[in-house]
Structures are given as structure tokens and as C-alpha cells.
mmCIF file of C-alpha atoms in Angstrom:
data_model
loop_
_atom_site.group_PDB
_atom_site.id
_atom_site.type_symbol
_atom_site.label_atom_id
_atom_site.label_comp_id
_atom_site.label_asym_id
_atom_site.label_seq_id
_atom_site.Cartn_x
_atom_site.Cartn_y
_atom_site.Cartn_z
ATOM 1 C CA UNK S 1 21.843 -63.609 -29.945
ATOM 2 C CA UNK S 2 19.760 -63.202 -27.007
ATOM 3 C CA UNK S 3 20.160 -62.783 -23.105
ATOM 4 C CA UNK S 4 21.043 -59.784 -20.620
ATOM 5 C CA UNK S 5 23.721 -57.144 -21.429
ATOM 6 C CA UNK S 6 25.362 -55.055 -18.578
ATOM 7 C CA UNK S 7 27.477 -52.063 -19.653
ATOM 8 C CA UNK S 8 29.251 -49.461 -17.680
ATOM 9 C CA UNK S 9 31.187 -45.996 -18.033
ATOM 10 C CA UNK S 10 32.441 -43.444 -16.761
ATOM 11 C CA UNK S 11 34.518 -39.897 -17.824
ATOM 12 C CA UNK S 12 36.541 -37.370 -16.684
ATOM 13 C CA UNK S 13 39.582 -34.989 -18.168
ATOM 14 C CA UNK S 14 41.882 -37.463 -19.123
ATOM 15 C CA UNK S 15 40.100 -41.076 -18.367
ATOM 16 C CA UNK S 16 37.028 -42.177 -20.101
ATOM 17 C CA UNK S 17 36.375 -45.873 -19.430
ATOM 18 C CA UNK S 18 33.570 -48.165 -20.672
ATOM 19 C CA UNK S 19 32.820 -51.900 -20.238
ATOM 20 C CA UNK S 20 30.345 -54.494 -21.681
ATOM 21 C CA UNK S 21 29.621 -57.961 -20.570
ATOM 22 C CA UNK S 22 27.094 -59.630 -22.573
ATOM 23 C CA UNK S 23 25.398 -63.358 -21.752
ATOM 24 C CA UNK S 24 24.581 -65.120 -24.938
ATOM 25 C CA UNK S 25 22.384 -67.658 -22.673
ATOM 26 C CA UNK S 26 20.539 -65.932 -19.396
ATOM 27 C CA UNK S 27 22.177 -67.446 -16.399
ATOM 28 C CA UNK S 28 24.648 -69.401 -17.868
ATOM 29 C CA UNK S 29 27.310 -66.865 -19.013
ATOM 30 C CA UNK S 30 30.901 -67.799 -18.579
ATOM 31 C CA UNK S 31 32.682 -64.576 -19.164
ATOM 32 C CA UNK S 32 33.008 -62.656 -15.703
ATOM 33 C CA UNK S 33 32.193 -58.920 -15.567
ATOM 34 C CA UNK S 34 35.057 -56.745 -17.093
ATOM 35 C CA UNK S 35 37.368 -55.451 -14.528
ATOM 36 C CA UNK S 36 38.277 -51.446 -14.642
ATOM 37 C CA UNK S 37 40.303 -50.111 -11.817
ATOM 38 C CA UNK S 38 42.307 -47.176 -11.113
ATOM 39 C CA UNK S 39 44.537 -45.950 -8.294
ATOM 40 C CA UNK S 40 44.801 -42.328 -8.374
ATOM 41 C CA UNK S 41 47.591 -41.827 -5.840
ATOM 42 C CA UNK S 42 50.121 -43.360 -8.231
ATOM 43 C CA UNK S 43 48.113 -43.099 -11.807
ATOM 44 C CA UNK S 44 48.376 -46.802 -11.965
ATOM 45 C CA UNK S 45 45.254 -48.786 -13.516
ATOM 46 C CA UNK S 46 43.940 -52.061 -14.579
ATOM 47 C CA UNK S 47 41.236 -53.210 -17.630
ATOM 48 C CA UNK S 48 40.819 -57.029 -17.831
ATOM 49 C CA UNK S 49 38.862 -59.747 -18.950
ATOM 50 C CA UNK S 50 38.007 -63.155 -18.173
ATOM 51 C CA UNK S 51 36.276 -66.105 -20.020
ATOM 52 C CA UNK S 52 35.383 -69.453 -18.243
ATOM 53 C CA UNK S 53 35.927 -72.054 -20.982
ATOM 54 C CA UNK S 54 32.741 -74.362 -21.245
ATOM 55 C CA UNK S 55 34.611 -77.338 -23.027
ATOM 56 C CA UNK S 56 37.087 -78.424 -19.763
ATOM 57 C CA UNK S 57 35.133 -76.538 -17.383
ATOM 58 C CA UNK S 58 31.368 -77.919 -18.838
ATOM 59 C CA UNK S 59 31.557 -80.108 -15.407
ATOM 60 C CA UNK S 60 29.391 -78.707 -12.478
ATOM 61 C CA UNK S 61 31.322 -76.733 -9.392
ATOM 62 C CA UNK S 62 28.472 -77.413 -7.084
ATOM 63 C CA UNK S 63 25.935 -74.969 -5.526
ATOM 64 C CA UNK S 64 26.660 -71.591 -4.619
ATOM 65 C CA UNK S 65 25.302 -70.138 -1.338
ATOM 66 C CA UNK S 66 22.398 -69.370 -2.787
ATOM 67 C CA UNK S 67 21.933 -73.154 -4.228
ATOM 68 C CA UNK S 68 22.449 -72.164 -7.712
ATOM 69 C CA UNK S 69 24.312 -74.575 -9.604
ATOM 70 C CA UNK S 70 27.294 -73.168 -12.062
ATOM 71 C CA UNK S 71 29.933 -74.562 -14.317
ATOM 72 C CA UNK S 72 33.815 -74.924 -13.093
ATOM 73 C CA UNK S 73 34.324 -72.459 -16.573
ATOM 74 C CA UNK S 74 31.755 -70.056 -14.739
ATOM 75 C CA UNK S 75 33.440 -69.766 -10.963
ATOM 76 C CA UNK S 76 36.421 -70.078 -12.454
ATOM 77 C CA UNK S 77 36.319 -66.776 -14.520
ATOM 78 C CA UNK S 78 34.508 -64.851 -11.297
ATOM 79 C CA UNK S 79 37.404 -66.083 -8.968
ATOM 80 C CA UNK S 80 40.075 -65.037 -11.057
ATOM 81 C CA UNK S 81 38.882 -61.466 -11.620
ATOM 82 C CA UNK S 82 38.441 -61.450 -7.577
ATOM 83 C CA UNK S 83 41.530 -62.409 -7.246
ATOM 84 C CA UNK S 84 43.285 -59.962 -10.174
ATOM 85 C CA UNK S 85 41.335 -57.560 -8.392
ATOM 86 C CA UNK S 86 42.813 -57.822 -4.668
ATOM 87 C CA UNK S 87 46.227 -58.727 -6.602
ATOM 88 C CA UNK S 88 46.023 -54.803 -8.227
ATOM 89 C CA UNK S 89 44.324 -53.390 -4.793
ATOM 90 C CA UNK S 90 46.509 -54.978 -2.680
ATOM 91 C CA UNK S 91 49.851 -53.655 -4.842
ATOM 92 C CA UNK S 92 51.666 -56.876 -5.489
ATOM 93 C CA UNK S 93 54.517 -57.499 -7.969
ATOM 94 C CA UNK S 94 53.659 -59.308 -10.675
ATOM 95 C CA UNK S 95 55.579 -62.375 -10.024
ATOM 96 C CA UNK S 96 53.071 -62.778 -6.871
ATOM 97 C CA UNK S 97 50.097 -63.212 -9.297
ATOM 98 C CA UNK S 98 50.212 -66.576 -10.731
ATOM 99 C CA UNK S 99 51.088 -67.894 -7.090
ATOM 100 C CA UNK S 100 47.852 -65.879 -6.056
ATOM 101 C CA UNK S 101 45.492 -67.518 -8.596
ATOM 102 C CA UNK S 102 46.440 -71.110 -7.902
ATOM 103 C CA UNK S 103 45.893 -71.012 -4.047
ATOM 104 C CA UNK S 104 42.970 -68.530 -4.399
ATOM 105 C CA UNK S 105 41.242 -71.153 -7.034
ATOM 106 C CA UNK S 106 42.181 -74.218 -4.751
ATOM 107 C CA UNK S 107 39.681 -72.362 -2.333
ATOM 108 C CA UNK S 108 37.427 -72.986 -4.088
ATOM 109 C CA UNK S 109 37.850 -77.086 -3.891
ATOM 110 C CA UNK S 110 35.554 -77.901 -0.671
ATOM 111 C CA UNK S 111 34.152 -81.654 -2.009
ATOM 112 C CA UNK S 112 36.994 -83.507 -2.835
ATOM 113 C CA UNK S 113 36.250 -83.974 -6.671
ATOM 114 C CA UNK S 114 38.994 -82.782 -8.962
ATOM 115 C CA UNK S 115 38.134 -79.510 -10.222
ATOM 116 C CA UNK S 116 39.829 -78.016 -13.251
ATOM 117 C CA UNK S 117 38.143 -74.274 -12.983
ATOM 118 C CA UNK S 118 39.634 -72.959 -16.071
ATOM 119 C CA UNK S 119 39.721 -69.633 -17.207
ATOM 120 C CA UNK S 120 41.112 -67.524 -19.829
ATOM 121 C CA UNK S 121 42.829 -63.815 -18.744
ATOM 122 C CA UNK S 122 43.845 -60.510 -20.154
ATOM 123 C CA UNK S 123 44.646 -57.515 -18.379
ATOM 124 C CA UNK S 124 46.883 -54.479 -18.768
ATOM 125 C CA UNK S 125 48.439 -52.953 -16.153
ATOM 126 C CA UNK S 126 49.332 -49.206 -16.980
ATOM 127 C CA UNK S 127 51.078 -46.090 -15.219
ATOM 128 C CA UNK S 128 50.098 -42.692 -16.210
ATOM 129 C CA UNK S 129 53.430 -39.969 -16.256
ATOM 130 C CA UNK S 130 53.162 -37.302 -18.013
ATOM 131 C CA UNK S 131 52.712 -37.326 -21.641
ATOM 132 C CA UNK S 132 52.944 -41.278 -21.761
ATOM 133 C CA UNK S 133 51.502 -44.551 -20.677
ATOM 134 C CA UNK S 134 53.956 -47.194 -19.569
ATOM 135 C CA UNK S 135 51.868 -50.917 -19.660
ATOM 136 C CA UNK S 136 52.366 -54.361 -19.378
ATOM 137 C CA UNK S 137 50.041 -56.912 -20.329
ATOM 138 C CA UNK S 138 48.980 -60.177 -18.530
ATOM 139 C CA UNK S 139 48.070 -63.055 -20.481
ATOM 140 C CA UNK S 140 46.686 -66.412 -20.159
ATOM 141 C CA UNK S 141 44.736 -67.892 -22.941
ATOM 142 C CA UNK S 142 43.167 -66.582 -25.939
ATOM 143 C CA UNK S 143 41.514 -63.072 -24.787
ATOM 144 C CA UNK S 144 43.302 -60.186 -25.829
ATOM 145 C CA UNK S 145 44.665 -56.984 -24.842
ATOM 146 C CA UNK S 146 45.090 -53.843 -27.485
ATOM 147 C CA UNK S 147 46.553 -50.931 -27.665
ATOM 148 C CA UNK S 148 45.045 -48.078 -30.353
ATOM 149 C CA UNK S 149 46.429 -44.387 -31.152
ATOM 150 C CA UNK S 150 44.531 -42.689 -34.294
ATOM 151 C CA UNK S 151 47.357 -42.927 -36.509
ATOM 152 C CA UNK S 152 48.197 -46.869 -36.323
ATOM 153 C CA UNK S 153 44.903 -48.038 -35.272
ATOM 154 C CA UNK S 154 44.456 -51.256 -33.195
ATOM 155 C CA UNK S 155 47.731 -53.017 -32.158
ATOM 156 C CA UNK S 156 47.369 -56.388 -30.254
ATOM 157 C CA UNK S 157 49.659 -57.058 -27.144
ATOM 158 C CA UNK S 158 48.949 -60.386 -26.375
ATOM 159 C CA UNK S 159 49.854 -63.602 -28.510
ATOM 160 C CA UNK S 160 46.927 -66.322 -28.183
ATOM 161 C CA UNK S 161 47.985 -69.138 -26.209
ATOM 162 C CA UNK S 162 47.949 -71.683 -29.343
ATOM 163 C CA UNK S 163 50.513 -73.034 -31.636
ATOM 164 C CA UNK S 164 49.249 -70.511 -34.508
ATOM 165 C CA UNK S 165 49.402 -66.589 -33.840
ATOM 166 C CA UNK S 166 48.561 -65.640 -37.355
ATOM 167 C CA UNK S 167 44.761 -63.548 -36.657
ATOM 168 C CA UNK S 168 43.688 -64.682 -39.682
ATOM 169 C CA UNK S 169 44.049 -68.240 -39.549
ATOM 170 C CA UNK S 170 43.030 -67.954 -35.584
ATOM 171 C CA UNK S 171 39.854 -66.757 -36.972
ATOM 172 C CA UNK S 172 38.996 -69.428 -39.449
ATOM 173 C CA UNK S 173 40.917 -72.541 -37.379
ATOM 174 C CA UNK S 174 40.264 -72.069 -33.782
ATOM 175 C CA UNK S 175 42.642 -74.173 -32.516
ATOM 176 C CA UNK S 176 43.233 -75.793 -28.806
ATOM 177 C CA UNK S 177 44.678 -73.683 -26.169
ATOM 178 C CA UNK S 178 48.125 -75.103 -24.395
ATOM 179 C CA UNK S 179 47.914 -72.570 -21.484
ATOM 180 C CA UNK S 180 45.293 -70.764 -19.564
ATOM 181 C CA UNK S 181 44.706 -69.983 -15.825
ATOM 182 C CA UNK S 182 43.344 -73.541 -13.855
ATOM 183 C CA UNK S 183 43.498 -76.498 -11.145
ATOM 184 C CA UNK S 184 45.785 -79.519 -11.761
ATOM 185 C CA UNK S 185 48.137 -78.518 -14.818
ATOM 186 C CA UNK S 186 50.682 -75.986 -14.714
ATOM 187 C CA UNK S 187 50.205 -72.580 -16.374
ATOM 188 C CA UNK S 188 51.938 -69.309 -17.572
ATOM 189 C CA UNK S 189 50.622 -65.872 -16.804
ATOM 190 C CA UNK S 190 52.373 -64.389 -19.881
ATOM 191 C CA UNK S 191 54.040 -61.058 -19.978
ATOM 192 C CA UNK S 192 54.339 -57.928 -22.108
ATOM 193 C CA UNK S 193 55.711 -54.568 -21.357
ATOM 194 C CA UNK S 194 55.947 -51.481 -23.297
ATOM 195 C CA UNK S 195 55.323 -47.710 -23.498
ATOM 196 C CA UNK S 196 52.901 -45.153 -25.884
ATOM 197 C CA UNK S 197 52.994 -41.553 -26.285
ATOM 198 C CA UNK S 198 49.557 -40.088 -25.066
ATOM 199 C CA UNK S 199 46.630 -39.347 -26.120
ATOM 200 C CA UNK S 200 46.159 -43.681 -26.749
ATOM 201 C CA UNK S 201 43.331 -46.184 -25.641
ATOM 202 C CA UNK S 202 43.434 -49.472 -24.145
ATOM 203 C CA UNK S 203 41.399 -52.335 -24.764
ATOM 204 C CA UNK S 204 40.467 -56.026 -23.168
ATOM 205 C CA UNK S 205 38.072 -58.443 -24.878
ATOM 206 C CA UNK S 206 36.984 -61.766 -24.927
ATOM 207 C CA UNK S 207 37.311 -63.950 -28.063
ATOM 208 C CA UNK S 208 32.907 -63.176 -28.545
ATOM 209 C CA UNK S 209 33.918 -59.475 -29.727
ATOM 210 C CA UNK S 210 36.989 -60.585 -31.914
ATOM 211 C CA UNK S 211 36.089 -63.626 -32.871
ATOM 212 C CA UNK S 212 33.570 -64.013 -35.167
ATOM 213 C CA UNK S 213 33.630 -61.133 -37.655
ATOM 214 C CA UNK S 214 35.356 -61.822 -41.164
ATOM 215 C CA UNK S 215 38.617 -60.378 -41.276
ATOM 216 C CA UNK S 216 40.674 -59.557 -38.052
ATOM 217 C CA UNK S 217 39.956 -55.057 -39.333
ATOM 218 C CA UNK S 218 36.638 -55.415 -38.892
ATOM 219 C CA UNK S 219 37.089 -55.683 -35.018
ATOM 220 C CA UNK S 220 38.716 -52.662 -35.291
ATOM 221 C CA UNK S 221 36.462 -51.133 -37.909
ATOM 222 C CA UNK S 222 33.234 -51.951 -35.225
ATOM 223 C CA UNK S 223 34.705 -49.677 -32.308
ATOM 224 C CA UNK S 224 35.460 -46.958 -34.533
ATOM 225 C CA UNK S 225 31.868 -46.626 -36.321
ATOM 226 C CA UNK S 226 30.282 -46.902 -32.760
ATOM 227 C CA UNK S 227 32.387 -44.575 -31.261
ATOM 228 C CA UNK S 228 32.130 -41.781 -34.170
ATOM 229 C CA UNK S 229 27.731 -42.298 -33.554
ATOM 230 C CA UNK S 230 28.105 -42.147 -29.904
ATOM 231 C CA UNK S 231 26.621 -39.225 -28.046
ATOM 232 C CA UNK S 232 28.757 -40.316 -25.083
ATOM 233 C CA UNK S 233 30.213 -42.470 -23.626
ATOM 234 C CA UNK S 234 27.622 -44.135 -22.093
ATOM 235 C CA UNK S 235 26.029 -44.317 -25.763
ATOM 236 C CA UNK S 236 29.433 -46.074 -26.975
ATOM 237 C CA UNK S 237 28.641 -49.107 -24.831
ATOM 238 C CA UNK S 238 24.996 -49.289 -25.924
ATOM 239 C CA UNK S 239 26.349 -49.392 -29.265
ATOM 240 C CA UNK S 240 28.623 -51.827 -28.513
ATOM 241 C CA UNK S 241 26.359 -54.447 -26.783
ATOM 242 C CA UNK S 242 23.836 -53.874 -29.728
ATOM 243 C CA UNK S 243 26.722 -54.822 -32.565
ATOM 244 C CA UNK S 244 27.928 -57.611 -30.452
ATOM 245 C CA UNK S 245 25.310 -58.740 -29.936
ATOM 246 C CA UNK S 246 24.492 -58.957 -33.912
ATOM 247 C CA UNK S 247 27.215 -60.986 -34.699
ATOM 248 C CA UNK S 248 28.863 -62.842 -31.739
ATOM 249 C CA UNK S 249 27.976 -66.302 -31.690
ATOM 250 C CA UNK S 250 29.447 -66.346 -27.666
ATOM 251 C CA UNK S 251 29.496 -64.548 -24.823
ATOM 252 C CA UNK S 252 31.296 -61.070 -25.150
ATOM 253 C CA UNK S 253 33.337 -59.005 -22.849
ATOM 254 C CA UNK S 254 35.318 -56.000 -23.503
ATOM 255 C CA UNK S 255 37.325 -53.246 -21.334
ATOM 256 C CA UNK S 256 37.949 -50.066 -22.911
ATOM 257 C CA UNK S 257 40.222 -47.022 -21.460
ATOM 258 C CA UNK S 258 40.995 -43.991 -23.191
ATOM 259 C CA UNK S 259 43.664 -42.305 -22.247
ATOM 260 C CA UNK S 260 44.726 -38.520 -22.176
ATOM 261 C CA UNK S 261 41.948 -37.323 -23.755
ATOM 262 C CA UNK S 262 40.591 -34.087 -22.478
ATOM 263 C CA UNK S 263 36.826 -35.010 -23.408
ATOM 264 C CA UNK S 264 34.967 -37.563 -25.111
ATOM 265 C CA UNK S 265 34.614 -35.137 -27.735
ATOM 266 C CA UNK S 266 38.313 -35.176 -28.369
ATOM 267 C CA UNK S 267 38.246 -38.841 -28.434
ATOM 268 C CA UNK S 268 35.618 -38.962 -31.106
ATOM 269 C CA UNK S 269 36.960 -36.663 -32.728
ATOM 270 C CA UNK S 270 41.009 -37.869 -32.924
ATOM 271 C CA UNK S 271 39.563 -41.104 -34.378
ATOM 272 C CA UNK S 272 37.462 -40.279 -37.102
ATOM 273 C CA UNK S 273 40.248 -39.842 -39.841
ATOM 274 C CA UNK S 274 40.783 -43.683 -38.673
ATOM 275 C CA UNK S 275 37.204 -44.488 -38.945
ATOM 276 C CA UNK S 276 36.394 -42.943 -42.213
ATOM 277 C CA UNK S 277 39.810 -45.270 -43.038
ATOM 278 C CA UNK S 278 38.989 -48.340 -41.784
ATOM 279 C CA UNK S 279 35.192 -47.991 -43.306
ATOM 280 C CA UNK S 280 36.825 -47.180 -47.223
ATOM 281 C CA UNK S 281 39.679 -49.722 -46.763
ATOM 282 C CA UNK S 282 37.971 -52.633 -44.855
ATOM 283 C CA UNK S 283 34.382 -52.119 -44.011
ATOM 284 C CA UNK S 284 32.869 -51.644 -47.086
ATOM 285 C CA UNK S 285 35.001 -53.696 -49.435
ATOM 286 C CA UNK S 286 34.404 -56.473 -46.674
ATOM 287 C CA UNK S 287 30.275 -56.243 -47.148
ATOM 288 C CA UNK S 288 30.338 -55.914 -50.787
ATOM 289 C CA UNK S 289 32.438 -58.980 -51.300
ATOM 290 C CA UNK S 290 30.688 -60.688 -48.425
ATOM 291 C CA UNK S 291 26.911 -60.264 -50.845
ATOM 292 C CA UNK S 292 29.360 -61.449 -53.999
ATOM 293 C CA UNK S 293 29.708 -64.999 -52.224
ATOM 294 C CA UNK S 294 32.060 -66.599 -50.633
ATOM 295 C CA UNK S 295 34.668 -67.063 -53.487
ATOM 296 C CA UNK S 296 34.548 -62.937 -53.077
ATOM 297 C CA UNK S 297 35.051 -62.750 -49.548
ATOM 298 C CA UNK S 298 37.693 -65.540 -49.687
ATOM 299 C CA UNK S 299 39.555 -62.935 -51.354
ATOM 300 C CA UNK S 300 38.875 -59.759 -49.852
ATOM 301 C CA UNK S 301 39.548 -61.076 -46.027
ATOM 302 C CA UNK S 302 42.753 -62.097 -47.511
ATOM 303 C CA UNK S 303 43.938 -58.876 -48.971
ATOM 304 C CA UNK S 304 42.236 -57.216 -46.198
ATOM 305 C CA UNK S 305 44.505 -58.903 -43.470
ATOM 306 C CA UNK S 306 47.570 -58.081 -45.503
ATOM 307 C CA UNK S 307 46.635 -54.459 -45.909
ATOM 308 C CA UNK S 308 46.414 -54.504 -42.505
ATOM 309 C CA UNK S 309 48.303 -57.299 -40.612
ATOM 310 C CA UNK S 310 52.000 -54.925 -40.184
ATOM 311 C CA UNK S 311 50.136 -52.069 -38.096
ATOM 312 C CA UNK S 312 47.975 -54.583 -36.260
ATOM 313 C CA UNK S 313 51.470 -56.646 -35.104
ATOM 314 C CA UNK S 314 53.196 -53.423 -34.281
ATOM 315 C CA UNK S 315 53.328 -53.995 -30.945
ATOM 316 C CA UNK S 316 55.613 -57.276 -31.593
ATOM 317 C CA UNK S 317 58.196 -55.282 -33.274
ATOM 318 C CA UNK S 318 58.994 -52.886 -30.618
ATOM 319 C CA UNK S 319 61.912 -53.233 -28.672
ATOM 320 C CA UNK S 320 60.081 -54.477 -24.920
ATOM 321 C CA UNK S 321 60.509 -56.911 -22.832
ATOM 322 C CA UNK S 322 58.879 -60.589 -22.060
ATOM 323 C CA UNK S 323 59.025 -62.605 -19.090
ATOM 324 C CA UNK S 324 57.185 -66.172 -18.114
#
């Protein structure tokens, strides 16, 4: 996979943040930059992501201000993280939201021509109290939002926006979205709300990070062998674009904030019993079967997933609550 990579970080006692967008084809990237915002005042804060999809939004939106000619999948994804953006900076309830993304994309109809700017979204909105993170996450489509302590690992919030939810079969079927953030259908921003003990990490990504590896662990199994090699943070996301960009087939977006930490160190070091367990248990068995042939792998990304699938739905089973 070639094209441009932008990555950025930052850390402090407490918050260390990175994000990655990577552009499979130079100019013509549909994800949007990775959103990463925090207000301070109120320990409130915001990771999200947002892929333009190329198959109803392959249509041109017309010439920007510069002249440059982009994709309805390729606004759309840059309006919506504006407008999540001012939606978060501007402290709106969440039922204000989906009202705000329909008008704001309509702005961006000036010709007449129907325009269905679609875009996937997934963003967490968290509040920091002491000891504990209380989040919610916002869903259209099929990115996803995670939560991750050391002991359980990688626990998806969101459920794709497709009649299968099974990771598994999502990775081998890819089937058709029924909802996702546009112009001239209705849509759902989806809703999940919960609470974690601290220290715990959240994570956004687009379907070119989780999407193409072999089993839905080794997702998992990535961001913990980077992050136990990383001198830094900064190093993380280097080591992040570089595996992406090894086996993503798309472009790739991810948010990442660790939370409750006191140093990077800590972090590092609080996941490596989770590393070394995701390397014995999925990693390596995964690449061994995976030079056996495929009758091999067949197998081993099936008992992989069920070794793993009950900590990686966690999430669903706890008592929260869900609103349309």
C-alpha cells in the first residue's frame, strides 16, 4: 500500500492520545483526519472517525475553492468531522447532532444535482471523574469504537450498521450497510452509553485497520505488539502507520486515548501481560496456520474467534443504555 501517512500525539499525566490517517491513493483518500478533542474545564473529550464511502459517494461533489475536484464520499467525511467537531465545541446534547449533520451537509448542495455525501461515523464521547470514565458512543455505519483495559483486552462498543454483527463473518462477508450519515435517506446516529474503572483506553478506527487482518484478535494483537516496541508515543503511531500500511487494502484511520495512565511507561507497561497473551494465544498460532494453507487457517481463525469472541462482546452484556 502506498500514499501519504499523517500521524499525531500527544502526552501528559493522565492523557496520552495518538492518531493516524493513512491515504491508500495520494489525493484521493476518503477517510477524514481523526478527530481528538478535549475540554479540560469539565474533563469531557471526544476521539472519532470518519470514512467517505466510495461506492454511493464515487459521484463528483464539484470543485473546491481551490478547483480541486473530490468525491461526495470525500466532502462528505470532512464535513461531518467539522460538524462533530463544532457539535462537541459548541456543547450540544446529543439529540442536537443528527439534526446538525443533515442541515450542515445540505450546505454543502450549491448546484442543484442530488448529492448523497455519505459518510460513515464513530466517536466516543467520555467524562473523566475520578477513578472512572463515563462514555457513550456515536455510531453510524461500519467504523468502530473500542474500549480496552489490560485484563479483558479490546471490547467493541459499536454494532456495524448491517444485518450481521458476528466479527467474524463481517470479516469474511462484508455485507451492505442499511444506515450511515448522508443526503436524501433517513439515518440513525446510534447510541451507546456505559462506564469503566480507570486506568482504560479508547479507540476509533475505520474498517482499513480492522478489516482486513484474519481473525477479528489480530486487530487487537497489532496495537499491543506496537505499543510494547514503542519508545513513545509518538513512536506508537509510526508503528502503526507502518503495520497498516502492510496489510490494509483501504484507507485507515484510527483514534487512540489512553486514559489514567500516569506515563506512557505505565501504559506500556500495564499491557504487556496482554500482549505477551494475545501473541501465544492468537498471533502466532494465526501465522503458523496461515504458512500451513488455507484449510489451516480456516481452522485456526475459527477457534481463534471463539477463544476470544465473549471478552471482545463484553461491552454488549453490560447493563447500559441505547437510544436511536
Amino acid at each position: 500500500m502506498s500514499g501519504p501517512a499523517r500521524l499525531f500525539h500527544h502526552s501528559e499525566p493522565g492523557i496520552t492520545s495518538l492518531a493516524v490517517w493513512i491515504e491508500r491513493v495520494p489525493g484521493l483518500g476518503e477517510d477524514a483526519d481523526p478527530l481528538i478533542m478535549l475540554d479540560r474545564r469539565v474533563g469531557r473529550g471526544l476521539l472519532g472517525v470518519f470514512d467517505g464511502l466510495g461506492g454511493t459517494g464515487r459521484e463528483s461533489a464539484g470543485p473546491d475553492a481551490d478547483g480541486v475536484d473530490h468525491t461526495q464520499a470525500w466532502v462528505a467525511s470532512r464535513r461531518v468531522r467539522e460538524l462533530v467537531a463544532r457539535w462537541f465545541g459548541d456543547d450540544l446534547p446529543v439529540e442536537e447532532l443528527r439534526p446538525l449533520l443533515s442541515a450542515g451537509l445540505r450546505e454543502n448542495v450549491h448546484d442543484g444535482v442530488p448529492h448523497e455525501l455519505p459518510t460513515t461515523l464513530a466517536a466516543v464521547d467520555y467524562r473523566l471523574s475520578k477513578g472512572r470514565v463515563d462514555w457513550e458512543a456515536l455510531w453510524a455505519g461500519d467504523s468502530r469504537c473500542y474500549l480496552a483495559d489490560p485484563e479483558h483486552g479490546l471490547q467493541q462498543l459499536t454494532q456495524d450498521d448491517t444485518e450481521e454483527s458476528d466479527a467474524l463473518t463481517l470479516l469474511l462477508t462484508n455485507p451492505p450497510m442499511f444506515n450511515m450519515v448522508c443526503l436524501g435517506r433517513e439515518f440513525t446516529v446510534n447510541r451507546w452509553r456505559g462506564r469503566a474503572t480507570l486506568p482504560g483506553v479508547l479507540v476509533a478506527a475505520t474498517d482499513g485497520f480492522f478489516g482486513y487482518v484474519d481473525t477479528p484478535a489480530l486487530f487487537e494483537d497489532m496495537l499491543w505488539q506496537t505499543l510494547g516496541r514503542a519508545r513513545d508515543v509518538g513512536h506508537w503511531a509510526e508503528l502503526l502507520a507502518t503495520r497498516v500500511r502492510g496489510y490494509s487494502a483501504d484507507d485507515a484511520s484510527i483514534a487512540v486515548v489512553a486514559l489514567g495512565f500516569p506515563t506512557f511507561e505505565a501504559l506500556r507497561e500495564d499491557f504487556e501481560p496482554r500482549a505477551r497473551h494475545m501473541r501465544t494465544e492468537h498471533g502466532q498460532p494465526l501465522r503458523a496456520a496461515r504458512a500451513r494453507g488455507a484449510a489451516a487457517l480456516d481452522a485456526a481463525r475459527v477457534e481463534s474467534w471463539r477463544r476470544y469472541q465473549a471478552d471482545h462482546e463484553r461491552q454488549w452484556q453490560q447493563p447500559a443504555d441505547q437510544d436511536d
